[in-house]
XYZ file of C-alpha atoms in Angstrom:
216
model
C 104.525 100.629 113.393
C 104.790 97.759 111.870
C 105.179 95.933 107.639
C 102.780 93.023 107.427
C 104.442 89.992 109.405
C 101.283 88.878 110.277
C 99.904 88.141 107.009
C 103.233 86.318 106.073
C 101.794 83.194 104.162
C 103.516 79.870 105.040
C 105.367 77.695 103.044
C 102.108 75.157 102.992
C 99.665 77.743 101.618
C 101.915 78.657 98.567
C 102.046 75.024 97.646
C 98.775 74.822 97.514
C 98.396 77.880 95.677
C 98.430 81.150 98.229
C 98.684 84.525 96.531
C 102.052 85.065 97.461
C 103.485 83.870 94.292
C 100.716 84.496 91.338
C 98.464 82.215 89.777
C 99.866 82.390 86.233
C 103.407 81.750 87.365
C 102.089 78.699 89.413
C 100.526 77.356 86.347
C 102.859 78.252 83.734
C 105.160 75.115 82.830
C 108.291 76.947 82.831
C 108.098 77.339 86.721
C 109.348 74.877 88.912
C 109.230 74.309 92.953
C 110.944 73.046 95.264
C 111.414 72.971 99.510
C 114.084 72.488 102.015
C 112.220 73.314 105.475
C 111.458 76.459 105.668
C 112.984 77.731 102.701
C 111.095 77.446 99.234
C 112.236 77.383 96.190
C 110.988 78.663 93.129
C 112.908 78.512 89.461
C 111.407 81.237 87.316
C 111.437 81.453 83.660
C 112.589 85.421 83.519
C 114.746 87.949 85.525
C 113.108 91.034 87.142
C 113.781 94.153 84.933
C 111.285 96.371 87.067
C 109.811 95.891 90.510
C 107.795 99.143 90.510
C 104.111 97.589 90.231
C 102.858 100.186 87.307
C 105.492 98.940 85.063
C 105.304 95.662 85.684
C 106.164 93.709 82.630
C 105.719 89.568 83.472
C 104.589 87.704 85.769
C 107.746 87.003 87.906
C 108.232 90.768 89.066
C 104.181 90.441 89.890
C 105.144 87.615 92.317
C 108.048 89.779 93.830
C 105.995 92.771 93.823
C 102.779 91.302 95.479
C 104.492 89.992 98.587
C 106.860 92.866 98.958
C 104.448 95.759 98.656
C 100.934 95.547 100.386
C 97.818 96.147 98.837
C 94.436 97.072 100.217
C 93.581 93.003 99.860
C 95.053 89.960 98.588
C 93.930 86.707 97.593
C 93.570 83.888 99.902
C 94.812 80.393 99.819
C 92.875 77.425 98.608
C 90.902 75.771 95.766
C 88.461 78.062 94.989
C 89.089 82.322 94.833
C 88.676 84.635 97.513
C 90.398 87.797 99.104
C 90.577 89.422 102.908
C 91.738 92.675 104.211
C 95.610 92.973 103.944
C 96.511 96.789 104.434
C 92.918 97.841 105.418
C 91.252 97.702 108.254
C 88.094 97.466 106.530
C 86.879 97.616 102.793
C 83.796 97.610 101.709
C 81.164 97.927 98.734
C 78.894 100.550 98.717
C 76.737 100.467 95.875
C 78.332 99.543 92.285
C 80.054 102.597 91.921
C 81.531 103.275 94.934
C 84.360 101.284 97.486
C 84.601 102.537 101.031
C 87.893 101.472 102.852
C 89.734 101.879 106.109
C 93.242 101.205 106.643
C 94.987 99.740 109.222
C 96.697 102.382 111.617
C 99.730 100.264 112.015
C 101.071 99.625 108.709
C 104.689 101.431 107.816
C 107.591 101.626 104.733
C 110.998 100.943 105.483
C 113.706 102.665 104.628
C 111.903 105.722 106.804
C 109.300 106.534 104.781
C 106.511 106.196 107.600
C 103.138 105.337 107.840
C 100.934 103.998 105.027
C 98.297 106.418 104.264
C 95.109 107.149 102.602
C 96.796 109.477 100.623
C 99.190 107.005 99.224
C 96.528 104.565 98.228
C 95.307 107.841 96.085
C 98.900 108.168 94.701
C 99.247 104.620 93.652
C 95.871 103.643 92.121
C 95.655 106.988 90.008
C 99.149 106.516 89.421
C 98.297 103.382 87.035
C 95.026 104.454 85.693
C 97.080 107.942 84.779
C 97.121 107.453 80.566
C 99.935 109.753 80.802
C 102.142 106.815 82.624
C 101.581 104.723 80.230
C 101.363 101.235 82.429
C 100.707 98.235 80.853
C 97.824 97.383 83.192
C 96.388 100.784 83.217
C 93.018 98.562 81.800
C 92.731 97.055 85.505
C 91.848 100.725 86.625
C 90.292 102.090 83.182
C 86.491 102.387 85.070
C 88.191 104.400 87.702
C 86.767 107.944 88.387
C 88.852 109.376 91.532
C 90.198 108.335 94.875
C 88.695 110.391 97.332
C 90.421 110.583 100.558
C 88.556 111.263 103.342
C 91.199 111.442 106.364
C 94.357 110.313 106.797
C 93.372 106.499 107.040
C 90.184 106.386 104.818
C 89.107 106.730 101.356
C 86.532 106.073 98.795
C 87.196 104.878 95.728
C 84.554 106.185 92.971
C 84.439 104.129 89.054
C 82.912 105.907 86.482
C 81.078 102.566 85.589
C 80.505 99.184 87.754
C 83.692 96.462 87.226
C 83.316 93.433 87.738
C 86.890 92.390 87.801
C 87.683 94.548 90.735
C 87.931 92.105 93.452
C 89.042 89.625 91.317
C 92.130 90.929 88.990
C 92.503 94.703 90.048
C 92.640 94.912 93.830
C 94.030 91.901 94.928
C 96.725 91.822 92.419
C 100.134 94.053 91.832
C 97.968 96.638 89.960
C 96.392 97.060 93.753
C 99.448 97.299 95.864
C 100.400 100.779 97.665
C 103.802 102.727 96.810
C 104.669 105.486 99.277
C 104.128 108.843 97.221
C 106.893 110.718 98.714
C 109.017 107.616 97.678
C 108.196 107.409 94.483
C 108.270 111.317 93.981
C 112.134 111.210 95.482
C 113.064 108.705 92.888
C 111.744 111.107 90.073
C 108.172 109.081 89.703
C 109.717 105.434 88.794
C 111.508 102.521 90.632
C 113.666 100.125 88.918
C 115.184 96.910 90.714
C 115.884 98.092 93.806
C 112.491 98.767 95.980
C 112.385 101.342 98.332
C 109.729 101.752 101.144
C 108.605 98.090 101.324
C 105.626 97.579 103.244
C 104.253 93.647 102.399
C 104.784 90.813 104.373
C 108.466 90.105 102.857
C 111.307 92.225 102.055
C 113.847 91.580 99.430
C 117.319 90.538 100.438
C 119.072 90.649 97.956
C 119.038 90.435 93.821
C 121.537 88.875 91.880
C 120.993 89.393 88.110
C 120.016 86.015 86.552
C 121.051 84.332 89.454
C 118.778 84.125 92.492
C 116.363 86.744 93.904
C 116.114 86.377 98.158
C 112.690 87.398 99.438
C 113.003 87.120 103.530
């Protein structure tokens, strides 16, 4: 079992604008880049104070959280917008209402937590559109009706009204990324700063308050 090495994006594609780092940090003037071979360098204009995707609260800890958790899709690089499978196997439309996915059978959280499941995706999209939490980006999920599992690698996911900004700014982005639910249960139903059961195509090294976060 495996985290998500092979959708690792290179140093090229997040120049040239790759999801790995998002959009509205790349374009905000208070970011910066820079590259020494393989290493890249990029000078933020805030700290982290969460990396648990539902309580997200700027964009930097989005760009940490997108690349460090996996989500059912993410964006791919170039000029114009697009997506492609990350954690599923397959994903798919069925009619306005309805989103059929499959995911991949080799996808698994660190620190022991196992195998991605369909249950988890369940846990972590209901998890944000749950009023009760309170997340700031609950909106990205508020046409959602229920995630249906239907095994132990499949779902559907049902919205109570068509959404256009699904595939655009829901499921691609941190709101769409997967938390392990026994994870998240052990740590009382919130992360803070330190992750636990990473899963995306980078893991974070190390954190040092207002000094350098190391994504490897």
């Amino acid at each position: 079992m495996s985290i998500l090495a092979d959708t690792r994006v290179s140093r090229r594609s997040l120049l040239a604008g790759a999801g790995a780092f998002g959009l509205a940090s790349m374009v905000n003037p208070k970011v910066s880049w820079s590259s020494d071979g393989p290493i890249l360098k990029v000078r933020s204009y805030a700290d982290i104070q969460t990396l648990d995707p539902c309580f997200r609260l700027a964009a930097p800890e989005g760009d940490i959280t997108s690349v460090i958790f996996a989500g059912l899709v993410v964006t791919t690089p170039g000029d114009s917008w697009g997506w492609r499978p990350m954690a599923a196997e397959t994903i798919k439309q069925l009619d306005p209402l309805t989103v059929a996915f499959q995911l991949r059978d080799n996808i698994g959280f660190t620190d022991g937590y196992g195998q991605m499941t369909a249950e988890d995706v369940k846990f972590s999209i209901e998890r944000i559109a749950d009023p009760a939490n309170k997340s700031p980006y609950s909106g990205d999920w508020a046409t959602l009706k229920e995630v249906e599992v239907k095994d132990k690698l499949s779902g559907l996911i049902h919205l109570k009204q068509a959404f256009a900004p699904l595939w655009t700014s829901t499921l691609p982005t941190p709101s769409g990324t997967i938390l392990s639910k026994r994870a998240i249960t052990e740590l009382g139903g919130k992360m803070g700063v330190k992750p636990v059961a990473q899963s995306g195509p980078y893991i974070l090294k190390e954190w040092l308050p207002k000094q350098r976060t190391v994504l490897v």
